PDB file of N, CA, C and O in Angstrom, chain B, residues numbered from 101:
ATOM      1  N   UNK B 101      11.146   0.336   4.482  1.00  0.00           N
ATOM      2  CA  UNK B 101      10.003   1.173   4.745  1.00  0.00           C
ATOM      3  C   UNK B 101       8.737   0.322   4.840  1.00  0.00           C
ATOM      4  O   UNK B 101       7.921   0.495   5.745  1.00  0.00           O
ATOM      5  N   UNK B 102       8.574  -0.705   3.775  1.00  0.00           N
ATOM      6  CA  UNK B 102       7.388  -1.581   4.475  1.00  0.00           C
ATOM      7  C   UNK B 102       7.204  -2.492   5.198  1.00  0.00           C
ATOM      8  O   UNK B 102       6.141  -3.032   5.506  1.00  0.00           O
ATOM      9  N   UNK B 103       8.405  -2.747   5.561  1.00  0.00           N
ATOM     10  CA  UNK B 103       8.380  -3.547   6.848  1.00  0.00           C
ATOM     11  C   UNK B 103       8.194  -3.137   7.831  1.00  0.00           C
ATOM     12  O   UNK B 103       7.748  -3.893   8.695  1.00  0.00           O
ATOM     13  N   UNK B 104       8.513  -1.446   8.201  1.00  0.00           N
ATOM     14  CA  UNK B 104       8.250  -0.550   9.320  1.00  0.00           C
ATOM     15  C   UNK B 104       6.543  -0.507   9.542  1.00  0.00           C
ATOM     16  O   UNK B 104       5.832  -0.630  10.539  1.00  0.00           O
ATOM     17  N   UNK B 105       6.230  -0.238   7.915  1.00  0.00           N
ATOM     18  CA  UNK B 105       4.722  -0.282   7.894  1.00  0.00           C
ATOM     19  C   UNK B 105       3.908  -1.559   7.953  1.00  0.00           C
ATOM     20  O   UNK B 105       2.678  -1.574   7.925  1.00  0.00           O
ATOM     21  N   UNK B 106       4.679  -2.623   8.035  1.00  0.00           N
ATOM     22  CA  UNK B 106       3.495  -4.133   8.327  1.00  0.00           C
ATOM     23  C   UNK B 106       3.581  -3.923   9.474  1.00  0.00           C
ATOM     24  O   UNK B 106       2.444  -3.887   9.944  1.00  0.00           O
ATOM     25  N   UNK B 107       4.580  -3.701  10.467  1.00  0.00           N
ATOM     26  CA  UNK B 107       4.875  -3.899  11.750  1.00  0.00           C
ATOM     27  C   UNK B 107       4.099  -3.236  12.549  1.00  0.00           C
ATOM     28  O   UNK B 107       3.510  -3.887  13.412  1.00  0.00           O
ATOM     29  N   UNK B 108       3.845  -1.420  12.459  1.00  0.00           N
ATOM     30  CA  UNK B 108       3.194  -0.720  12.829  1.00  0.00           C
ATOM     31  C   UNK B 108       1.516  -0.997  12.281  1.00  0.00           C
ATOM     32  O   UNK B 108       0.723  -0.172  12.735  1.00  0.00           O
ATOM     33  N   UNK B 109       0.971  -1.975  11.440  1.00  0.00           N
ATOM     34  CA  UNK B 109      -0.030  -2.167  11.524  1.00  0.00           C
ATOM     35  C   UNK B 109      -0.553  -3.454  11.985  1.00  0.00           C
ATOM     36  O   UNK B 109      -1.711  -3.871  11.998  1.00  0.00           O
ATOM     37  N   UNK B 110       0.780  -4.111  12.442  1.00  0.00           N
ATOM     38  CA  UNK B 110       0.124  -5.261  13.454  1.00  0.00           C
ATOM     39  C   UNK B 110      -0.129  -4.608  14.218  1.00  0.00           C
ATOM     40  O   UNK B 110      -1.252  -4.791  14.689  1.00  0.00           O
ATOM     41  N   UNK B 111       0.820  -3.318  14.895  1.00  0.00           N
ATOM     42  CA  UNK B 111       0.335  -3.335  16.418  1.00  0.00           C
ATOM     43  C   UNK B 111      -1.194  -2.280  15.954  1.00  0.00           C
ATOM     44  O   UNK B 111      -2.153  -2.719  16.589  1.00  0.00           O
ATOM     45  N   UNK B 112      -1.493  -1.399  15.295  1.00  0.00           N
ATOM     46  CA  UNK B 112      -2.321  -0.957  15.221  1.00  0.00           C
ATOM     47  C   UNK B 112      -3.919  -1.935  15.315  1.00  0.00           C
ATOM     48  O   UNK B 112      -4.983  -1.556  15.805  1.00  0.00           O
ATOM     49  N   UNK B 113      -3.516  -3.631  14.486  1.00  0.00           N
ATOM     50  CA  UNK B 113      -4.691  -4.457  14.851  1.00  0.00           C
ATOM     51  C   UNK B 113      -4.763  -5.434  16.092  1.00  0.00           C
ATOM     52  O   UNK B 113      -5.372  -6.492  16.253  1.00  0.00           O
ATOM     53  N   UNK B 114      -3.928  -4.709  16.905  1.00  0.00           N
ATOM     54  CA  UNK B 114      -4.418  -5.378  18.044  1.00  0.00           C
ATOM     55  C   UNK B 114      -5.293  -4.538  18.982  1.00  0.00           C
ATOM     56  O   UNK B 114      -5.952  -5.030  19.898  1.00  0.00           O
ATOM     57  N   UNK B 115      -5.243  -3.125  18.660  1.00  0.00           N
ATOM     58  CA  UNK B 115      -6.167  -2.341  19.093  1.00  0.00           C
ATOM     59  C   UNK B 115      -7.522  -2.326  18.122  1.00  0.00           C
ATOM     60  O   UNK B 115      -8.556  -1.846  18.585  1.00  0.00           O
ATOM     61  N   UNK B 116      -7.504  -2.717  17.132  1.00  0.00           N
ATOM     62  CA  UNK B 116      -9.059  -2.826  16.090  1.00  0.00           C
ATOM     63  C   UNK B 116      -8.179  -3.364  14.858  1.00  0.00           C
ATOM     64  O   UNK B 116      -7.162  -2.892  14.352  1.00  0.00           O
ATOM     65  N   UNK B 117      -8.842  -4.392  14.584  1.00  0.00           N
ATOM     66  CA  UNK B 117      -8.812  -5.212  13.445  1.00  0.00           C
ATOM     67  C   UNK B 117      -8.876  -4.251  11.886  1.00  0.00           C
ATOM     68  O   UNK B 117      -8.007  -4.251  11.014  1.00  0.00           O
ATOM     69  N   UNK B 118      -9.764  -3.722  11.885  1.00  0.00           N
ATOM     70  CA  UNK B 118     -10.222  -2.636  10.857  1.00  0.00           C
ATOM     71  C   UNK B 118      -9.145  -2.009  10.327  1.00  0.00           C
ATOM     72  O   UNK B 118      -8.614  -2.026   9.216  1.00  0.00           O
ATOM     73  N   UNK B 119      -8.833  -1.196  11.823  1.00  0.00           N
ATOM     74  CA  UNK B 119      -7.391   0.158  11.602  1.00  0.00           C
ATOM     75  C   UNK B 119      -6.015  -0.595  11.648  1.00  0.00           C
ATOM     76  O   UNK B 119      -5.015   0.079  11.401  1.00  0.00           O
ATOM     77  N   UNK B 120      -5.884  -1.767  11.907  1.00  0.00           N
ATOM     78  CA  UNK B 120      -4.585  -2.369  11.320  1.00  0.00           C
ATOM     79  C   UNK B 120      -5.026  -2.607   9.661  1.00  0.00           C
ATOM     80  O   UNK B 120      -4.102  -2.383   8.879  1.00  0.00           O
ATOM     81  N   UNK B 121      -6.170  -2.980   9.120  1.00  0.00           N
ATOM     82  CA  UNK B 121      -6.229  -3.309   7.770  1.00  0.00           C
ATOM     83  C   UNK B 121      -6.392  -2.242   6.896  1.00  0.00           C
ATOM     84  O   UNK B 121      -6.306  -2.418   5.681  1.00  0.00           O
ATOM     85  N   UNK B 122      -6.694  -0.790   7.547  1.00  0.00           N
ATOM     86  CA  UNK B 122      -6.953   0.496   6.768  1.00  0.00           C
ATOM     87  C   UNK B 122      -5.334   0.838   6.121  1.00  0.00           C
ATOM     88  O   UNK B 122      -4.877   0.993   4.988  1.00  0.00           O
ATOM     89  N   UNK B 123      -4.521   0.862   8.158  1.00  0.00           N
ATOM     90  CA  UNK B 123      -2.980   1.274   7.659  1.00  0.00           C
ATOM     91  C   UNK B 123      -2.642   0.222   6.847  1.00  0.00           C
ATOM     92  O   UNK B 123      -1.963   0.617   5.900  1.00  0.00           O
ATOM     93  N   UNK B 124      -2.867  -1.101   6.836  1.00  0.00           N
ATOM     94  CA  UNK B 124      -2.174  -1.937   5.438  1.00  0.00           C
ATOM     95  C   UNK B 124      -2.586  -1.273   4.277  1.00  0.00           C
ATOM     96  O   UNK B 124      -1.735  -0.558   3.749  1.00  0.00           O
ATOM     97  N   UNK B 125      -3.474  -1.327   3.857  1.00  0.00           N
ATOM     98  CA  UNK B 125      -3.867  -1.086   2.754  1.00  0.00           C
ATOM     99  C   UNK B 125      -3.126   0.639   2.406  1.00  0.00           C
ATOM    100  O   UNK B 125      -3.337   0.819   1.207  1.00  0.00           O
ATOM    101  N   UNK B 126      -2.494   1.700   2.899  1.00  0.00           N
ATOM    102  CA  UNK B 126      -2.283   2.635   2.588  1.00  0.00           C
ATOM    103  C   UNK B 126      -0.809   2.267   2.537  1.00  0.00           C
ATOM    104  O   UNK B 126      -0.142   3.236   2.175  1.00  0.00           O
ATOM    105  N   UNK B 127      -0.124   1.236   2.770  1.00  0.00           N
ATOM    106  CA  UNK B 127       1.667   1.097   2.168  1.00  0.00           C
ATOM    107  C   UNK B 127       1.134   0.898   0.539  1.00  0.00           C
ATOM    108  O   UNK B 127       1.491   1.822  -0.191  1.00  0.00           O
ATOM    109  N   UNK B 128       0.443  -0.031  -0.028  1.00  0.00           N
ATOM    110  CA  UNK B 128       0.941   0.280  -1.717  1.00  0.00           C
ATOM    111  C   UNK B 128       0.004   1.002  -2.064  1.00  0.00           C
ATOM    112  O   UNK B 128      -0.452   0.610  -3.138  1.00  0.00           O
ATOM    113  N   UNK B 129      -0.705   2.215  -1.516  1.00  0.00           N
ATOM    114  CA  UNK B 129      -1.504   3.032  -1.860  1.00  0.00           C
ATOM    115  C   UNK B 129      -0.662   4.404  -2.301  1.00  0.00           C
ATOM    116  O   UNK B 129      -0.807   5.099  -3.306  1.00  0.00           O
ATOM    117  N   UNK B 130       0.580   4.589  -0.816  1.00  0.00           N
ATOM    118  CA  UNK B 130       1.611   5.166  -0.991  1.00  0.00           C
ATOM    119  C   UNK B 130       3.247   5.001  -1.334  1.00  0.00           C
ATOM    120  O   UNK B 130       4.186   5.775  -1.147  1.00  0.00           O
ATOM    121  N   UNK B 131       3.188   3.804  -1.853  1.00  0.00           N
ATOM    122  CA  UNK B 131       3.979   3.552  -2.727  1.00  0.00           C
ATOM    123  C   UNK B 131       3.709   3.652  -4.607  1.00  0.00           C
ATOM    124  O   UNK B 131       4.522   3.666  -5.532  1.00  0.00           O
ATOM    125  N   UNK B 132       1.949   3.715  -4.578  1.00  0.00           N
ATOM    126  CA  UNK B 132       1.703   4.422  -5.779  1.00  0.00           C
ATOM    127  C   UNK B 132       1.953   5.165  -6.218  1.00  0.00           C
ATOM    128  O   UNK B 132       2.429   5.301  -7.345  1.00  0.00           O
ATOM    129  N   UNK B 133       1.601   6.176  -5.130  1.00  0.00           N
ATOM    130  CA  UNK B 133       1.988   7.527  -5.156  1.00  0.00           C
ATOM    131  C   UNK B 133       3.731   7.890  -5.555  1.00  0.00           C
ATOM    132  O   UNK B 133       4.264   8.642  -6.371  1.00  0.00           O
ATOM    133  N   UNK B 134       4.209   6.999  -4.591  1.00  0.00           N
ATOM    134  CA  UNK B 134       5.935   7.410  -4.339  1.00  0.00           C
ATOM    135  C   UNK B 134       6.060   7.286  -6.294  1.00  0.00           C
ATOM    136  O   UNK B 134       6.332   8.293  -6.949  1.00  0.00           O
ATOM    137  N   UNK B 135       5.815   5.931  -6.960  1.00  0.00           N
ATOM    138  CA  UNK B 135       6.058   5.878  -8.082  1.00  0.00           C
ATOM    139  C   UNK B 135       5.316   6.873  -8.900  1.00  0.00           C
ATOM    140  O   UNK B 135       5.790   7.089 -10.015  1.00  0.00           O
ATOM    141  N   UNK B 136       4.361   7.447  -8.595  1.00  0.00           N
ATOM    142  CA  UNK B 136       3.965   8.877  -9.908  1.00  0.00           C
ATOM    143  C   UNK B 136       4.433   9.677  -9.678  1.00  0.00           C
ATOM    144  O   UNK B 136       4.163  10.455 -10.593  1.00  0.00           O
ATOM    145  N   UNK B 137       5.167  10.240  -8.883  1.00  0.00           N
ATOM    146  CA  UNK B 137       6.532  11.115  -8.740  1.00  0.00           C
ATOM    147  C   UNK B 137       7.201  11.188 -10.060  1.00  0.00           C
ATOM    148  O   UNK B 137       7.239  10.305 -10.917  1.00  0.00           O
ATOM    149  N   UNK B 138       7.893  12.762 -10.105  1.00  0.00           N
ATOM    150  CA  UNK B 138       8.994  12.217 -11.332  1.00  0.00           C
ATOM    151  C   UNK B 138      10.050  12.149 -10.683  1.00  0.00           C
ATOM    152  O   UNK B 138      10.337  12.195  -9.486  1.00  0.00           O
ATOM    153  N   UNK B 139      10.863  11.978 -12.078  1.00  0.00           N
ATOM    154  CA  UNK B 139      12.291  11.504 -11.887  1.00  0.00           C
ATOM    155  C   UNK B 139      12.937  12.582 -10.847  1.00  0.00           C
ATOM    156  O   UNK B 139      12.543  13.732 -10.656  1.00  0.00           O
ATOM    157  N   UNK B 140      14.288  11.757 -10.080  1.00  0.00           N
ATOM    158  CA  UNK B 140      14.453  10.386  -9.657  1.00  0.00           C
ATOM    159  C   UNK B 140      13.472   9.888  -8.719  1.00  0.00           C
ATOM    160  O   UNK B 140      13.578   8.845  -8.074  1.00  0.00           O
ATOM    161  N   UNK B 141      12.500  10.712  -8.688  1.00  0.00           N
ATOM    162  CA  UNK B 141      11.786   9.824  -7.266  1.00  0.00           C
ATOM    163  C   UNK B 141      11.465   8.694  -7.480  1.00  0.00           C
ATOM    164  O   UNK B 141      11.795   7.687  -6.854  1.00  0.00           O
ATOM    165  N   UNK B 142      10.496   8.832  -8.794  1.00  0.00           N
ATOM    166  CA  UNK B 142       9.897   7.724  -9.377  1.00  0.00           C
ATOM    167  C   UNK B 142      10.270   6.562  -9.974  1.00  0.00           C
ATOM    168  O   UNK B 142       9.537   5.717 -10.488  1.00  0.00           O
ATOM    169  N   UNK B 143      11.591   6.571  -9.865  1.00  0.00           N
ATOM    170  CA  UNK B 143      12.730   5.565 -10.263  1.00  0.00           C
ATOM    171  C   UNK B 143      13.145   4.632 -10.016  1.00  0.00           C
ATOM    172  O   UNK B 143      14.173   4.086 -10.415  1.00  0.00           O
ATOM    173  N   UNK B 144      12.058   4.185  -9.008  1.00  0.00           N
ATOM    174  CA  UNK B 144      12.841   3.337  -8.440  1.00  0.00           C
ATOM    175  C   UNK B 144      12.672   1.688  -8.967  1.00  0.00           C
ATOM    176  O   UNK B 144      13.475   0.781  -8.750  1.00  0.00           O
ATOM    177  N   UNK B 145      11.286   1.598  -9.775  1.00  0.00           N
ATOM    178  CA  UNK B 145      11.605   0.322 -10.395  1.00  0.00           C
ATOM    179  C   UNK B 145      11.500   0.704 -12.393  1.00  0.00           C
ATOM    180  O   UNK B 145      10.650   1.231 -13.111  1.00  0.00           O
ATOM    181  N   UNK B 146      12.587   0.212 -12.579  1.00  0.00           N
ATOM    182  CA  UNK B 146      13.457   0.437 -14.150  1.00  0.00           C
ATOM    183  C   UNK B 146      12.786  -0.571 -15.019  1.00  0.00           C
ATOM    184  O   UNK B 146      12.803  -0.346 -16.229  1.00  0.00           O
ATOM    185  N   UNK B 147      12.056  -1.909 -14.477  1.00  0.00           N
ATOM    186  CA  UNK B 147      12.087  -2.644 -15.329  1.00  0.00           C
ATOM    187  C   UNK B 147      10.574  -3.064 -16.359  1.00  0.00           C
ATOM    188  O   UNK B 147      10.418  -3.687 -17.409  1.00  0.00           O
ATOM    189  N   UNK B 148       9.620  -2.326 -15.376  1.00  0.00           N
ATOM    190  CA  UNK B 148       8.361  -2.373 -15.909  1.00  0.00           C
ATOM    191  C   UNK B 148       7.221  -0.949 -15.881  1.00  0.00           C
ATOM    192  O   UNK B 148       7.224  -0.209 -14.897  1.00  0.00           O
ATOM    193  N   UNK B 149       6.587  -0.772 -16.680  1.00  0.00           N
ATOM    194  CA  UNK B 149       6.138   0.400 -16.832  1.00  0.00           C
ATOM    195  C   UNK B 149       5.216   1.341 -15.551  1.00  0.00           C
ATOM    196  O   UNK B 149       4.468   1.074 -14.610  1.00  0.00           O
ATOM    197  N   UNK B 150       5.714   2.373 -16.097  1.00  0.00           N
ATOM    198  CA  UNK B 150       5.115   3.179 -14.314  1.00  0.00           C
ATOM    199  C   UNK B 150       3.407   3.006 -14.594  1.00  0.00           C
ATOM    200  O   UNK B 150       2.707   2.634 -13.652  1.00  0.00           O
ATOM    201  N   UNK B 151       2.985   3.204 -15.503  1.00  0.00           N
ATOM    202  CA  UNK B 151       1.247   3.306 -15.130  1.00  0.00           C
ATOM    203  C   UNK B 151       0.940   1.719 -14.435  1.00  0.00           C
ATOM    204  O   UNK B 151       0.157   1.631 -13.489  1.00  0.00           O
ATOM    205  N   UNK B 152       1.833   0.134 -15.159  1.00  0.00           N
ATOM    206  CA  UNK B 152       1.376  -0.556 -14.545  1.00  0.00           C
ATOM    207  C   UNK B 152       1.600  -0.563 -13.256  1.00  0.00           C
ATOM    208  O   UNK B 152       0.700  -0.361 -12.441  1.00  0.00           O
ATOM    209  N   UNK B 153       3.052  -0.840 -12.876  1.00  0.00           N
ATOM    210  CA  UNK B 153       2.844  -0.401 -11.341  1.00  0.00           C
ATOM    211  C   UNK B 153       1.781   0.233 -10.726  1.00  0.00           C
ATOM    212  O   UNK B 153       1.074  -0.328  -9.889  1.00  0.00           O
ATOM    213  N   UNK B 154       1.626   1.408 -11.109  1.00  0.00           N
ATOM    214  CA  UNK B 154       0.476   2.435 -10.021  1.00  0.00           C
ATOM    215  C   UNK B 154      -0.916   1.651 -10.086  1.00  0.00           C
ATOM    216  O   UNK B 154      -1.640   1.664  -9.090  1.00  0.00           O
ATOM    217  N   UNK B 155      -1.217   1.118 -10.988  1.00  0.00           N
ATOM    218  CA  UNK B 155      -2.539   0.148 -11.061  1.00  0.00           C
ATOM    219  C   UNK B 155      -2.482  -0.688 -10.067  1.00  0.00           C
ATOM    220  O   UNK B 155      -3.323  -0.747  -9.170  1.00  0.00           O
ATOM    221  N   UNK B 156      -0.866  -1.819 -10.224  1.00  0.00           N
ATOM    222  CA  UNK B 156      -1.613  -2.675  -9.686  1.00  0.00           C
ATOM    223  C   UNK B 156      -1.278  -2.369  -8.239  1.00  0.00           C
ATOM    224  O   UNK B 156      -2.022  -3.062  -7.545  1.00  0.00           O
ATOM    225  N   UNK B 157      -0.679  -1.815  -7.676  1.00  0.00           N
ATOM    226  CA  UNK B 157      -0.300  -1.226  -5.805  1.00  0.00           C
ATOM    227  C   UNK B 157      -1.998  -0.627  -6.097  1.00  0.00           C
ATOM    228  O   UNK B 157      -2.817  -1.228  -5.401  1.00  0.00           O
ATOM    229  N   UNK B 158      -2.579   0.427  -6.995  1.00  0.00           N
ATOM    230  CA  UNK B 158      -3.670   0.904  -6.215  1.00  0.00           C
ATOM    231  C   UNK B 158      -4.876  -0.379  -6.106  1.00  0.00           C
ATOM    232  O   UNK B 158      -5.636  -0.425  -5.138  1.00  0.00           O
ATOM    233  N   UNK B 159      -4.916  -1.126  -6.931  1.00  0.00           N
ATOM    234  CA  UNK B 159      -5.646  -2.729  -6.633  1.00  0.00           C
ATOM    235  C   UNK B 159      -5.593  -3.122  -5.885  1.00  0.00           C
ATOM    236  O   UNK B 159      -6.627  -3.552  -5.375  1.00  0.00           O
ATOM    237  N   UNK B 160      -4.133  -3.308  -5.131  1.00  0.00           N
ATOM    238  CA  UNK B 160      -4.068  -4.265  -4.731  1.00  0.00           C
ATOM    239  C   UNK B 160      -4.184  -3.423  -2.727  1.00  0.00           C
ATOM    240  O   UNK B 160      -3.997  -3.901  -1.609  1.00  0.00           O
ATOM    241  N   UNK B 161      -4.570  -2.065  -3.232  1.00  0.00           N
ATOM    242  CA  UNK B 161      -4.671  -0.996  -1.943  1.00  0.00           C
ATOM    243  C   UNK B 161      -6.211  -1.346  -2.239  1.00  0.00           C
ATOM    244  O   UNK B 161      -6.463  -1.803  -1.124  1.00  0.00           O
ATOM    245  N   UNK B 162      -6.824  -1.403  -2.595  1.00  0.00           N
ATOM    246  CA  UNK B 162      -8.518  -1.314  -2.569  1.00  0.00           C
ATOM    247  C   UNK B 162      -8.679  -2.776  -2.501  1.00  0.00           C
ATOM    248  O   UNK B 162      -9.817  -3.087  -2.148  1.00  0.00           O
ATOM    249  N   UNK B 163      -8.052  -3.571  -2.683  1.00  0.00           N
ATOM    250  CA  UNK B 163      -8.422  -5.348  -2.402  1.00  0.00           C
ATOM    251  C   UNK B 163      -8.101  -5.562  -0.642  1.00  0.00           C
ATOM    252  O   UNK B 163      -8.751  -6.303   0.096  1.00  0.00           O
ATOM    253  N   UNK B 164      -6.933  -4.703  -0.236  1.00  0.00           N
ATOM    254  CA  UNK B 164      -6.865  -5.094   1.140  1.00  0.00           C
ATOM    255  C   UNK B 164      -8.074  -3.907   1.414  1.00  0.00           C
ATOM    256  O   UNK B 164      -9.121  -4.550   1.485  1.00  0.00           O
ATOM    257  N   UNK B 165      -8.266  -2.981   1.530  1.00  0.00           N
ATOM    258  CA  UNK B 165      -9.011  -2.091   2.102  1.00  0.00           C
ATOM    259  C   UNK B 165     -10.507  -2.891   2.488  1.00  0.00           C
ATOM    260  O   UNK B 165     -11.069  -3.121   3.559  1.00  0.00           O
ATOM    261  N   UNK B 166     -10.863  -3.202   0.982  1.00  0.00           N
ATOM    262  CA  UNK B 166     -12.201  -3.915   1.242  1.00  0.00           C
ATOM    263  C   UNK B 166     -12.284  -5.301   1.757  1.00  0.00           C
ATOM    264  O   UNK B 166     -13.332  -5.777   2.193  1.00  0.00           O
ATOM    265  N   UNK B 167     -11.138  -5.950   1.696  1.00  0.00           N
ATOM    266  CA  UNK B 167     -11.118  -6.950   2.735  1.00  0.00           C
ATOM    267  C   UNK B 167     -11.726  -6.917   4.269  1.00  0.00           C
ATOM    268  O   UNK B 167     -12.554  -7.493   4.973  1.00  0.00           O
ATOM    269  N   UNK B 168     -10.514  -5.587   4.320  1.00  0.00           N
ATOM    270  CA  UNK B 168     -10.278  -5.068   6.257  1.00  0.00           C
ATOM    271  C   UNK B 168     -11.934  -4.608   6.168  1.00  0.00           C
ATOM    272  O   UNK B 168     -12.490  -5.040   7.178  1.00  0.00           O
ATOM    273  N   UNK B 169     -12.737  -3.994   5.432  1.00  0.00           N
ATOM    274  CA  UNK B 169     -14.135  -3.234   5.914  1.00  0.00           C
ATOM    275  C   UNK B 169     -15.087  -4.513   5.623  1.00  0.00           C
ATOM    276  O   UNK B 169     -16.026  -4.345   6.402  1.00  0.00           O
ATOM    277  N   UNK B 170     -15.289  -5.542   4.997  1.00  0.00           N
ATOM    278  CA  UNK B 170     -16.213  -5.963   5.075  1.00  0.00           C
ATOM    279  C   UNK B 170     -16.088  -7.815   5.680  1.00  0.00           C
ATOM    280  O   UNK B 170     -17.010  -8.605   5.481  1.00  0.00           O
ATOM    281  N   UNK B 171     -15.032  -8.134   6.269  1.00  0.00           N
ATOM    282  CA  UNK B 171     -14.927  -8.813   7.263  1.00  0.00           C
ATOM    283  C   UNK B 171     -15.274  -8.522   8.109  1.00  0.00           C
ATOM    284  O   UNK B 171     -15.082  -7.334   8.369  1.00  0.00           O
ATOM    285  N   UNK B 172     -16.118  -9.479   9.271  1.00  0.00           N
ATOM    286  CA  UNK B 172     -17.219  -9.087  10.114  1.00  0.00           C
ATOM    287  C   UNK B 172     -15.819  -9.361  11.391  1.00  0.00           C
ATOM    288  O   UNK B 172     -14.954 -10.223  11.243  1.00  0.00           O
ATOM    289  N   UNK B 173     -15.906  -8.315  12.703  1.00  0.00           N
ATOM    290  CA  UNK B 173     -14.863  -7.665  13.421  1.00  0.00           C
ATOM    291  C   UNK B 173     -15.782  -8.852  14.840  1.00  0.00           C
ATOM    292  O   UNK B 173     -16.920  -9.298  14.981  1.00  0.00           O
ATOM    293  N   UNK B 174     -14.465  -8.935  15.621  1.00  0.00           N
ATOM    294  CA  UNK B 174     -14.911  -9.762  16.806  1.00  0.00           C
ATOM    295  C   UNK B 174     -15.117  -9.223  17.970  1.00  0.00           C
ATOM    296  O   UNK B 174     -15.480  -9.919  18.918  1.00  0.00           O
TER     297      UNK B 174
END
C-alpha cells in the first residue's frame, strides 16, 4: 500500500512539487489513523506501543508536510 502511495505521488509531483509532497505526507498520516483503529485493524504492529506509533507517523506526516509547503517551488 505505500509503495502504491510513493508512486502515485511521484507522478502527482511532476504536475506540482507541493501536491506530490501534500499526498506524501498523508501515507503515515493515514497509516496513523489505520493504527488507532481497534482490534484487529489496529494490529498490525505487535511489538511496540500504539500511542508511540501514532506520534511518530503523525511527526513524521507534519515534518514532510512542512517540508513540501515551505520549500520555495520552481
Amino acid at each position: 500500500m505505500c509503495l502504491l502511495w510513493i508512486l502515485a505521488s511521484a507522478a502527482l509531483a511532476v504536475i506540482d512539487f507541493r501536491l506530490g509532497g501534500i499526498a506524501l505526507a498523508a501515507c503515515p498520516l493515514a497509516l496513523a489513523v489505520l493504527r488507532a483503529l481497534p482490534s484487529p485493524w489496529g494490529d498490525i504492529w505487535v511489538n511496540r506501543a500504539r500511542g508511540t506509533d501514532m506520534l511518530t507517523m503523525v511527526f513524521v506526516s507534519a515534518l514532510l508536510l512542512t517540508l513540501s509547503l515551505t520549500v520555495p517551488g520552481g
